[in-house]
GROMACS .gro file of C-alpha atoms in nm:
model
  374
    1UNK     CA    1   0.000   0.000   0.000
    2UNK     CA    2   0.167   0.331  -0.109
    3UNK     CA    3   0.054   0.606   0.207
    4UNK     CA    4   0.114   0.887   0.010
    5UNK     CA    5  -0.199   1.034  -0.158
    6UNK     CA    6  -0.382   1.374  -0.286
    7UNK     CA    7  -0.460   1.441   0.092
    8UNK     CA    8  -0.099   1.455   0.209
    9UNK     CA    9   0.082   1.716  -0.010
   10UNK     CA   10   0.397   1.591   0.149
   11UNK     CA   11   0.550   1.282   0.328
   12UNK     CA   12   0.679   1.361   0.653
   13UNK     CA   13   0.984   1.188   0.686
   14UNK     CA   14   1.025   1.292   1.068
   15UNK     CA   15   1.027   1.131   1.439
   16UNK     CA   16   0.707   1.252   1.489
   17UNK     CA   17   0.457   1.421   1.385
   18UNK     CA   18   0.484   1.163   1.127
   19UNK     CA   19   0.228   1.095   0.826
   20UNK     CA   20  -0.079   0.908   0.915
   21UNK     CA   21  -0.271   0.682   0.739
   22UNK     CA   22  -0.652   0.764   0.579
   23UNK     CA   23  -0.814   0.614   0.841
   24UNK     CA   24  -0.628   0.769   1.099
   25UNK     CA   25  -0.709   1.111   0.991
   26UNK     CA   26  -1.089   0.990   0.905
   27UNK     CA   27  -1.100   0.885   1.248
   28UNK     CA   28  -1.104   1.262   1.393
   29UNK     CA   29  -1.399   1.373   1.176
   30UNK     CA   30  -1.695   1.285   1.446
   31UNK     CA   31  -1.724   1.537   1.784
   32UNK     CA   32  -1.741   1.328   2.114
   33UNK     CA   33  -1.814   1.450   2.463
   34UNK     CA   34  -1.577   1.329   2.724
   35UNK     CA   35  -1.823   1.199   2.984
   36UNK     CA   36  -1.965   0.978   2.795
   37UNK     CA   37  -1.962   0.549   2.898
   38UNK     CA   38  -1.909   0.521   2.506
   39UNK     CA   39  -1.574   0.733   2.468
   40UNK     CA   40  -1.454   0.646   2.858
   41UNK     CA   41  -1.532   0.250   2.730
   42UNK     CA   42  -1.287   0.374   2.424
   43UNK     CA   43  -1.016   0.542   2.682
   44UNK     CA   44  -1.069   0.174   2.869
   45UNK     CA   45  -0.985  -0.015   2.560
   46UNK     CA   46  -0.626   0.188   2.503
   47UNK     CA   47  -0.532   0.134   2.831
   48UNK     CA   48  -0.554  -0.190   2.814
   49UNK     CA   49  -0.446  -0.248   2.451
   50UNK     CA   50  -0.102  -0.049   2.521
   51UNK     CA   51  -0.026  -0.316   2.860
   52UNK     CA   52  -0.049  -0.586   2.577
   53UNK     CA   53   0.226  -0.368   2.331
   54UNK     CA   54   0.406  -0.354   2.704
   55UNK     CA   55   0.365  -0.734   2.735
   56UNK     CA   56   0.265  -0.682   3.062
   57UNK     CA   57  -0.059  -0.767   3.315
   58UNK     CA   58  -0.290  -0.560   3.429
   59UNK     CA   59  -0.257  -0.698   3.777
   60UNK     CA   60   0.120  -0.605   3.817
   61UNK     CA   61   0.088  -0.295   3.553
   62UNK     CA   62  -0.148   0.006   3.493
   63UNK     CA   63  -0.180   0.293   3.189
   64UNK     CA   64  -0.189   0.652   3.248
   65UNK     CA   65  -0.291   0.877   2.940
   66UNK     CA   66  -0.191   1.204   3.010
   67UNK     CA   67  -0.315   1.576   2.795
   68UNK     CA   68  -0.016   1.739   2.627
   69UNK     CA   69   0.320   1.675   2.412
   70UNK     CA   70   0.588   1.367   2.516
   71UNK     CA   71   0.750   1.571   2.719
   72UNK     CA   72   0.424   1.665   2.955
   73UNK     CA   73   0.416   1.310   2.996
   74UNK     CA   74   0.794   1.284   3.103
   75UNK     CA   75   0.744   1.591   3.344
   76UNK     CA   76   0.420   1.464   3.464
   77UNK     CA   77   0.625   1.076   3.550
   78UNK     CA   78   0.927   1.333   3.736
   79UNK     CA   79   0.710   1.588   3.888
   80UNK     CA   80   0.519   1.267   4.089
   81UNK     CA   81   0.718   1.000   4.105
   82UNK     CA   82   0.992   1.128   4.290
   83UNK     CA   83   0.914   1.238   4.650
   84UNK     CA   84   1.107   1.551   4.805
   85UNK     CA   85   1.382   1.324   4.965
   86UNK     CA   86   1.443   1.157   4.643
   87UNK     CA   87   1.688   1.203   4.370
   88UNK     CA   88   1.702   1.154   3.971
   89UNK     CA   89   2.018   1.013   3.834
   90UNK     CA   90   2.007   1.100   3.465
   91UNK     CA   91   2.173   0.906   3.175
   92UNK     CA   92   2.230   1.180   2.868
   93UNK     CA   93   2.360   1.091   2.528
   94UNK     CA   94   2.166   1.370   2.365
   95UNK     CA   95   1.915   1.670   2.362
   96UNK     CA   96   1.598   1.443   2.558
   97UNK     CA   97   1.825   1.334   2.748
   98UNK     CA   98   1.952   1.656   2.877
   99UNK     CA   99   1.596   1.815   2.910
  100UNK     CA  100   1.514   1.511   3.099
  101UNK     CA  101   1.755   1.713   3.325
  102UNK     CA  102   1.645   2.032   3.287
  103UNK     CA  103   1.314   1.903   3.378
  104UNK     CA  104   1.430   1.787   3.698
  105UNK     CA  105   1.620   2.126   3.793
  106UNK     CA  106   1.322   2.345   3.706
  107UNK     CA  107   1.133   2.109   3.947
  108UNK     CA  108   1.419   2.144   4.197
  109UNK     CA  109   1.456   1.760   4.181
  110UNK     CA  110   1.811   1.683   4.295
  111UNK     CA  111   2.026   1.533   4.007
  112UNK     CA  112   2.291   1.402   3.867
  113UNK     CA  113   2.369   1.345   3.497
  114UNK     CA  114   2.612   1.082   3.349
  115UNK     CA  115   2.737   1.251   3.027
  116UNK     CA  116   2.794   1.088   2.733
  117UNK     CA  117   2.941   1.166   2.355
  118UNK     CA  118   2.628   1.264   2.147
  119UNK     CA  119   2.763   0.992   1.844
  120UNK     CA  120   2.832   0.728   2.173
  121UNK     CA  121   2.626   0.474   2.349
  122UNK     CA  122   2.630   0.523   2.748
  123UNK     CA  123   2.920   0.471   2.947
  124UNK     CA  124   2.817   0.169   3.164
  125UNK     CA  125   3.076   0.175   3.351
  126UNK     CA  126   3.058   0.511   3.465
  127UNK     CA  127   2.686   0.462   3.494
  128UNK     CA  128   2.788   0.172   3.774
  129UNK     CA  129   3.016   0.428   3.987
  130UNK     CA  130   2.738   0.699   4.025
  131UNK     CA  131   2.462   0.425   4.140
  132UNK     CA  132   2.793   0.242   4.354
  133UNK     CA  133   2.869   0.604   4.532
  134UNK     CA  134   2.621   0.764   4.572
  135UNK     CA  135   2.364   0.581   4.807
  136UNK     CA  136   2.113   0.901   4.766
  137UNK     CA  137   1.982   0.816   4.433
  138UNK     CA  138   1.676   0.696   4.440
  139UNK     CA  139   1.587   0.660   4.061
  140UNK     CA  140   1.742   0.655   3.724
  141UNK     CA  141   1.574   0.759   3.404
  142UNK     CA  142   1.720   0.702   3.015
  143UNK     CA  143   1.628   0.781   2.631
  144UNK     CA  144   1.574   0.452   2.474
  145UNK     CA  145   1.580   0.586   2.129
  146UNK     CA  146   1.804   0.945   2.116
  147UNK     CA  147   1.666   1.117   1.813
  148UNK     CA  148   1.902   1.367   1.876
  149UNK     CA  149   2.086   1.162   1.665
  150UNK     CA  150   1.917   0.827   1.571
  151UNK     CA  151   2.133   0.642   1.889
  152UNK     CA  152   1.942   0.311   2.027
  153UNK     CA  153   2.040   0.339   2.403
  154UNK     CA  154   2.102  -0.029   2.554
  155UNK     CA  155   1.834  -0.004   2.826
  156UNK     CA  156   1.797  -0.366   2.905
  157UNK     CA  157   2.191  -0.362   3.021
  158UNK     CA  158   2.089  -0.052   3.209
  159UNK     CA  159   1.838  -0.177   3.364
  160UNK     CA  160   2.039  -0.461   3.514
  161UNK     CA  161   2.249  -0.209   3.689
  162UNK     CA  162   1.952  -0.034   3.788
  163UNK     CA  163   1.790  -0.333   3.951
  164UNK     CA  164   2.120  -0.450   4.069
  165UNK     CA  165   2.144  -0.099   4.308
  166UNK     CA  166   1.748  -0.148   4.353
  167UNK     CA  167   1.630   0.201   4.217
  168UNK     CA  168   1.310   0.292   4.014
  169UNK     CA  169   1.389   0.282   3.645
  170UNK     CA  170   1.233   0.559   3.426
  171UNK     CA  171   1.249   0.531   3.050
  172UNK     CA  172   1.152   0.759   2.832
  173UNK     CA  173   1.026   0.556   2.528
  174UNK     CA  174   0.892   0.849   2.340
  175UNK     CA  175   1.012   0.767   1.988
  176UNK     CA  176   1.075   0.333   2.018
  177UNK     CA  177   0.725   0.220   2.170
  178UNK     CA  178   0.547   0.042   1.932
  179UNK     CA  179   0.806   0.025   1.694
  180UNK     CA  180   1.073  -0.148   1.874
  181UNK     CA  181   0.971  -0.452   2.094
  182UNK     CA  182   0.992  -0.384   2.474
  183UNK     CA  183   0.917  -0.601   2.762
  184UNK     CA  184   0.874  -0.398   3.030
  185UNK     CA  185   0.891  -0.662   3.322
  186UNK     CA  186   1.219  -0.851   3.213
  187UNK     CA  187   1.426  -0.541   3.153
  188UNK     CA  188   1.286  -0.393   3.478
  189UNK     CA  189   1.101  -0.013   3.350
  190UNK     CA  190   0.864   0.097   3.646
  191UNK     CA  191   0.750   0.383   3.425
  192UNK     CA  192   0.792   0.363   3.059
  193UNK     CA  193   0.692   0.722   2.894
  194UNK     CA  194   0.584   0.735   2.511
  195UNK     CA  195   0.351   0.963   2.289
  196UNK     CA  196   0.085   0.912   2.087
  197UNK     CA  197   0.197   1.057   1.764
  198UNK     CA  198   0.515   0.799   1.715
  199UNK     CA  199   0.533   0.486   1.631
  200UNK     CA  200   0.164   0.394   1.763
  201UNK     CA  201   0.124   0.625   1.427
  202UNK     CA  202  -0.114   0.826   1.551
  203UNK     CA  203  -0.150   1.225   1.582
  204UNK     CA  204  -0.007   1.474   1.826
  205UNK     CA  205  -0.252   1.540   2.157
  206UNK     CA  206  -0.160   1.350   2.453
  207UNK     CA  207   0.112   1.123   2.539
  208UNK     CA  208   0.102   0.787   2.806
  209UNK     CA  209   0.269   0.607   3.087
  210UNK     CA  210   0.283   0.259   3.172
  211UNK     CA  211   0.385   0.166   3.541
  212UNK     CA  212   0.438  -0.095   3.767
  213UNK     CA  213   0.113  -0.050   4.028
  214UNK     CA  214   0.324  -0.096   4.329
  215UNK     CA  215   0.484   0.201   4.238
  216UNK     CA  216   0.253   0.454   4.116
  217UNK     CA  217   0.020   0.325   4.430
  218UNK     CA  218   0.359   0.526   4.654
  219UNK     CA  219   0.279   0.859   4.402
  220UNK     CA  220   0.002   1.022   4.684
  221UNK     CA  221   0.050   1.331   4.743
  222UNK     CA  222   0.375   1.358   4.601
  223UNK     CA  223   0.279   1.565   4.297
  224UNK     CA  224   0.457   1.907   4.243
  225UNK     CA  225   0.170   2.033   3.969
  226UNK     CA  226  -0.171   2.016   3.935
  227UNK     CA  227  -0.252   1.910   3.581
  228UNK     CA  228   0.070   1.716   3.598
  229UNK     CA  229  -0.006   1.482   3.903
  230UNK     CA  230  -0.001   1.139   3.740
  231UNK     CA  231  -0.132   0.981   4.076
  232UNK     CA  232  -0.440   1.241   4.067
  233UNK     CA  233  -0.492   1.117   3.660
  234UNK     CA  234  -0.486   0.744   3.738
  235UNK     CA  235  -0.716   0.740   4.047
  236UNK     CA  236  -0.953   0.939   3.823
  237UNK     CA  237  -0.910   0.698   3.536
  238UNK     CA  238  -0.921   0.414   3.758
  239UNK     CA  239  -1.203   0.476   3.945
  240UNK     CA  240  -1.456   0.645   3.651
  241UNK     CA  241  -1.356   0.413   3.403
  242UNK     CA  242  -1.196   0.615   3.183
  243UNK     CA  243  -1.258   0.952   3.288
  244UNK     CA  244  -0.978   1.204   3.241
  245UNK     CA  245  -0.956   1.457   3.494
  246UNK     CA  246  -0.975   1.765   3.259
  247UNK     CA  247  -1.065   1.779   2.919
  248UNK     CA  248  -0.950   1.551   2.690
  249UNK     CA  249  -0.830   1.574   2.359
  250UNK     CA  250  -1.111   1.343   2.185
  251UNK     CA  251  -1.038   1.374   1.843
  252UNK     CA  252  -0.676   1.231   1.916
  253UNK     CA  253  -0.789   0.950   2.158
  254UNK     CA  254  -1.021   0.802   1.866
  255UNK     CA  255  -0.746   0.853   1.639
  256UNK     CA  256  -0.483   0.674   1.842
  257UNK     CA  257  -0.765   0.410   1.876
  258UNK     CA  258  -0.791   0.370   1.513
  259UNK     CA  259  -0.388   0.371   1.512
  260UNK     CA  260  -0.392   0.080   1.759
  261UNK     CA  261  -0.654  -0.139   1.544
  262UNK     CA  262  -0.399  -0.076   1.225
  263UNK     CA  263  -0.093  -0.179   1.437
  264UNK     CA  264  -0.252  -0.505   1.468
  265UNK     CA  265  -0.379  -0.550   1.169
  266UNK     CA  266  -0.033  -0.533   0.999
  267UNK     CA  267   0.084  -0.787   1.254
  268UNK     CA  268   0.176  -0.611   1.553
  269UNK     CA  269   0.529  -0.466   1.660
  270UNK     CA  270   0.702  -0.764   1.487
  271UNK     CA  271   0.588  -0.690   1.179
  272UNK     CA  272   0.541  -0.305   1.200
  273UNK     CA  273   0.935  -0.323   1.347
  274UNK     CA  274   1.034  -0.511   1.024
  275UNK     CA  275   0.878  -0.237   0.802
  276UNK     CA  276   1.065   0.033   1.004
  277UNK     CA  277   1.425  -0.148   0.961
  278UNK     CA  278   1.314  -0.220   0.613
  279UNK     CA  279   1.271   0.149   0.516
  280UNK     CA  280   1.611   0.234   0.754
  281UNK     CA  281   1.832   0.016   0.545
  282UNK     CA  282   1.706   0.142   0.205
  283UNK     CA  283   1.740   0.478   0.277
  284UNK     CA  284   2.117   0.465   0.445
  285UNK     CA  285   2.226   0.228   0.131
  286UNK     CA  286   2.051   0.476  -0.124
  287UNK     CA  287   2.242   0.747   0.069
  288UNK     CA  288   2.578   0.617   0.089
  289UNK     CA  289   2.569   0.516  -0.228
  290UNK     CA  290   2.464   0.901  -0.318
  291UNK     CA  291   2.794   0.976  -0.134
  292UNK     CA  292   2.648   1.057   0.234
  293UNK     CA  293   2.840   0.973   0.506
  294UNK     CA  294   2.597   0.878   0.830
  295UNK     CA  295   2.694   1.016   1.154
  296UNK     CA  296   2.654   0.656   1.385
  297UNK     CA  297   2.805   0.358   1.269
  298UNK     CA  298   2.532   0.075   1.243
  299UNK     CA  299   2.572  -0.104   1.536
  300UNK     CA  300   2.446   0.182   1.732
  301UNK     CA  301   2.170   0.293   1.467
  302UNK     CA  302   1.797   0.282   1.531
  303UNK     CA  303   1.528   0.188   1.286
  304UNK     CA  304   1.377   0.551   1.356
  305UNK     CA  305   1.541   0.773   1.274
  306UNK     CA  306   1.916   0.865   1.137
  307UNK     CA  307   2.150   1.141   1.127
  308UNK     CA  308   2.346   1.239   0.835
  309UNK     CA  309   2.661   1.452   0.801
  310UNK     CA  310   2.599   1.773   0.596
  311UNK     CA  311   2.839   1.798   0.293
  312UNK     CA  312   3.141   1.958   0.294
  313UNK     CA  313   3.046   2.192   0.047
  314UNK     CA  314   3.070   2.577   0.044
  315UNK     CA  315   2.717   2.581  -0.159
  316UNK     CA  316   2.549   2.329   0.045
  317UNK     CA  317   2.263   2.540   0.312
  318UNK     CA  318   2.076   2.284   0.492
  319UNK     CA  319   1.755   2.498   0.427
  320UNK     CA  320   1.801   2.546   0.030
  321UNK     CA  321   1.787   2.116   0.062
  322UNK     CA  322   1.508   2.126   0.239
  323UNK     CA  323   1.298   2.373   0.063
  324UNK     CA  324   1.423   2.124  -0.280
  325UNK     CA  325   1.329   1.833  -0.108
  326UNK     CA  326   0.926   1.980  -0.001
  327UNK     CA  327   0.887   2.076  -0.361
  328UNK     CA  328   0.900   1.756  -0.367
  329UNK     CA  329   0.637   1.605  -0.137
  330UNK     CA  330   0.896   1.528   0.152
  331UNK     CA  331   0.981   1.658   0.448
  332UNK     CA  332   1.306   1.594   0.675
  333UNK     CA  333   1.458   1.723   1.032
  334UNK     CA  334   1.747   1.970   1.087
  335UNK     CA  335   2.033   1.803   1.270
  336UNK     CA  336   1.996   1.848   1.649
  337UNK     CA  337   2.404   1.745   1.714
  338UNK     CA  338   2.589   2.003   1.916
  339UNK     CA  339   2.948   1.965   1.746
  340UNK     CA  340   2.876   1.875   1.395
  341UNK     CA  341   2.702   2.002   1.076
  342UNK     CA  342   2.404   1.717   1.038
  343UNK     CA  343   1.997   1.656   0.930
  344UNK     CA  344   1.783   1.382   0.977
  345UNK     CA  345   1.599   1.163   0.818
  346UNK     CA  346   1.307   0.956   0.967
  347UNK     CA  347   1.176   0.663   0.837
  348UNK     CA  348   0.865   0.577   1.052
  349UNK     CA  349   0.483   0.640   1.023
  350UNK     CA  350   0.314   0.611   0.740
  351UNK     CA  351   0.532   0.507   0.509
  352UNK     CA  352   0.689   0.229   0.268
  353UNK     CA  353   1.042   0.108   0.099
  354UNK     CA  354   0.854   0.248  -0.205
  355UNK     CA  355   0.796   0.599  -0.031
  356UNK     CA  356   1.224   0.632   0.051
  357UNK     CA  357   1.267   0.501  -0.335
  358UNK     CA  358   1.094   0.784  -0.427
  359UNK     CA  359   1.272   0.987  -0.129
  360UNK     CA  360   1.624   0.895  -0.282
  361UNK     CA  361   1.539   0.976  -0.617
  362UNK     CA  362   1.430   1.342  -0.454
  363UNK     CA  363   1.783   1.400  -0.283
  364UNK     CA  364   1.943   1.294  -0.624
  365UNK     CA  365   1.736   1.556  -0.831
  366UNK     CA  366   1.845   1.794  -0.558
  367UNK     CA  367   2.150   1.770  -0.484
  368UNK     CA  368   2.251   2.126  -0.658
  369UNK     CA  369   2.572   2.146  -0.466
  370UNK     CA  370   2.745   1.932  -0.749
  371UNK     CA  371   2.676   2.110  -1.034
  372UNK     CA  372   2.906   2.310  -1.199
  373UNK     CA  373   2.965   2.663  -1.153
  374UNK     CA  374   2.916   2.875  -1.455
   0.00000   0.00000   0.00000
């Protein structure tokens, strides 16, 4: 099935917003009201369909959905799971993970952050010292996927350590869940964060948070906002079946609901994973063989997204290739890396190996750089 139609003038070949299917966008075209035992039935049915994408039980694990971008979600999961004596070691190989941080400062959560080369994987080693010496850490959060640069963080060998020290593990899953398979009980996540307008492939309104029930049921009081307190959201939930505490945002619920049903039918994270690496390894073959040079080597590289190096060109302007490019019908990411010249390229949502055939063929006609002067 080729996504790309009339509707979409352009693909967008980003971490999210991503394009969306027909039905997806079809999905939003009905008004609901938020009280009602049809749509809280609805809310109900994600909850439960995201523990199975968790591979987890309800009895051990609940859902949170929670109003806002990712990164409400993340502040929402800092802001209440941490109580006032308790403090946030960070691991930070990239922009999330650093505002991870920043989150944690502006909430005046104490914290310390484990550094890490943007183009490296985490130093486990140093990792081990922090939760060794200091005994005041009381919970570690990590980036699975770092689309700062396309990096796929090892979070199963992090969460041994974490376990190993007995903290609470935090992992911000923003741009891997439902792309990338997870289980959530072996690698040891007591609050996995993601959004609904990633790899679920639906559209930007709210974000989630799955967590172990023993320890969201320690969350009381502990909130330090309002709209934020993920205790407050999940008692709500929990007790009116579905009921969100404020309003919702309805249109994007029964989109992501329509998302979930097409995640199935194309088989699931196995097969919607395969797809995703499919459409990775065309594109960085096509690209390399157009003389780009990516910025990870492929043992580190996620199926979501990847980071090229800008040519070394004097012509070359990021924004004259992008501008090319939309003319086009596609749509790619400026580079987020701190020390080198780079742009992104996603490869998940709505789209096929046909879609980055059609993408390479783009850069080709658009690569202006090469031609000769005069």
């Amino acid at each position: 099935m080729n996504f790309y139609n009339d509707q979409n003038p352009y693909l967008l070949l980003t971490p999210g917003p991503l394009s969306t299917s027909s039905g997806v966008r079809e999905a939003m075209l009905r008004d609901w009201c938020t009280w009602d035992d049809e749509y809280k039935s609805l809310v109900q049915s994600i909850r439960s369909d995201l523990l199975t994408i968790g591979r987890v039980s309800s009895e051990d694990y609940t859902t949170v959905l929670m109003q806002g971008s990712g990164t409400f979600s993340v502040e929402s999961v800092l802001g209440t799971a941490i109580p006032s004596e308790g403090k946030l070691l960070v691991i930070a190989n990239g922009a999330y993970g650093n505002r991870i941080a920043t989150i944690a400062e502006r909430l005046n959560i104490p914290v310390t952050v484990v550094c890490g080369e943007e183009s490296s994987a985490p130093d486990l080693v140093g990792i081990e010292r922090e939760l060794r010496e200091d005994q005041s850490i009381t919970h570690v959060a990590v980036v699975h996927c770092e689309t700062t640069t396309g990096m796929v963080n090892p979070i199963e060998a992090i969460g041994r350590l974490v376990k190993q020290y007995n903290k609470i593990y935090i992992v911000d899953a923003m741009s891997s869940f439902g792309g990338i398979e997870i289980s959530m009980k072996n690698i040891g996540i007591d609050f996995l964060i993601s959004s609904a307008n990633k790899c679920i492939q639906g559209v930007p309104g709210f974000g989630f948070i799955i967590a172990a029930r023993y320890e969201l049921n320690k969350c009381a009081n502990q909130a330090r906002s309002l709209s934020l307190d993920l205790y407050d959201q999940w008692v709500t939930m929990e007790d009116e079946q579905g009921k969100w505490r404020f309003t919702s945002p309805t249109h994007t619920v029964h989109a992501f609901k329509q998302a979930l049903e097409e995640l199935k039918e194309e088989g699931g994270i196995t097969a919607r994973g395969e797809r995703y690496r499919t459409n990775q390894r065309r594109l960085v073959r096509g690209m390399r063989t157009l003389g780009f040079e990516t910025l990870l080597p492929d043992v580190n590289q996620s199926p979501i997204i990847t980071s090229f190096l800008e040519p070394v060109h004097d012509s070359f302007r990021f924004q004259d290739f992008y501008m090319k490019l939309k003319e086009q019908g596609f749509v790619i990411y400026p580079g987020k890396v701190t020390n080198q010249s780079t742009f992104r390229i996603g490869n998940i949502g709505a789209i096929n190996e046909e879609d980055i055939e059609r993408l390479l063929e783009a850069i080709e006609k658009s690569m202006y750089w090469l031609e000769p002067i005069g």
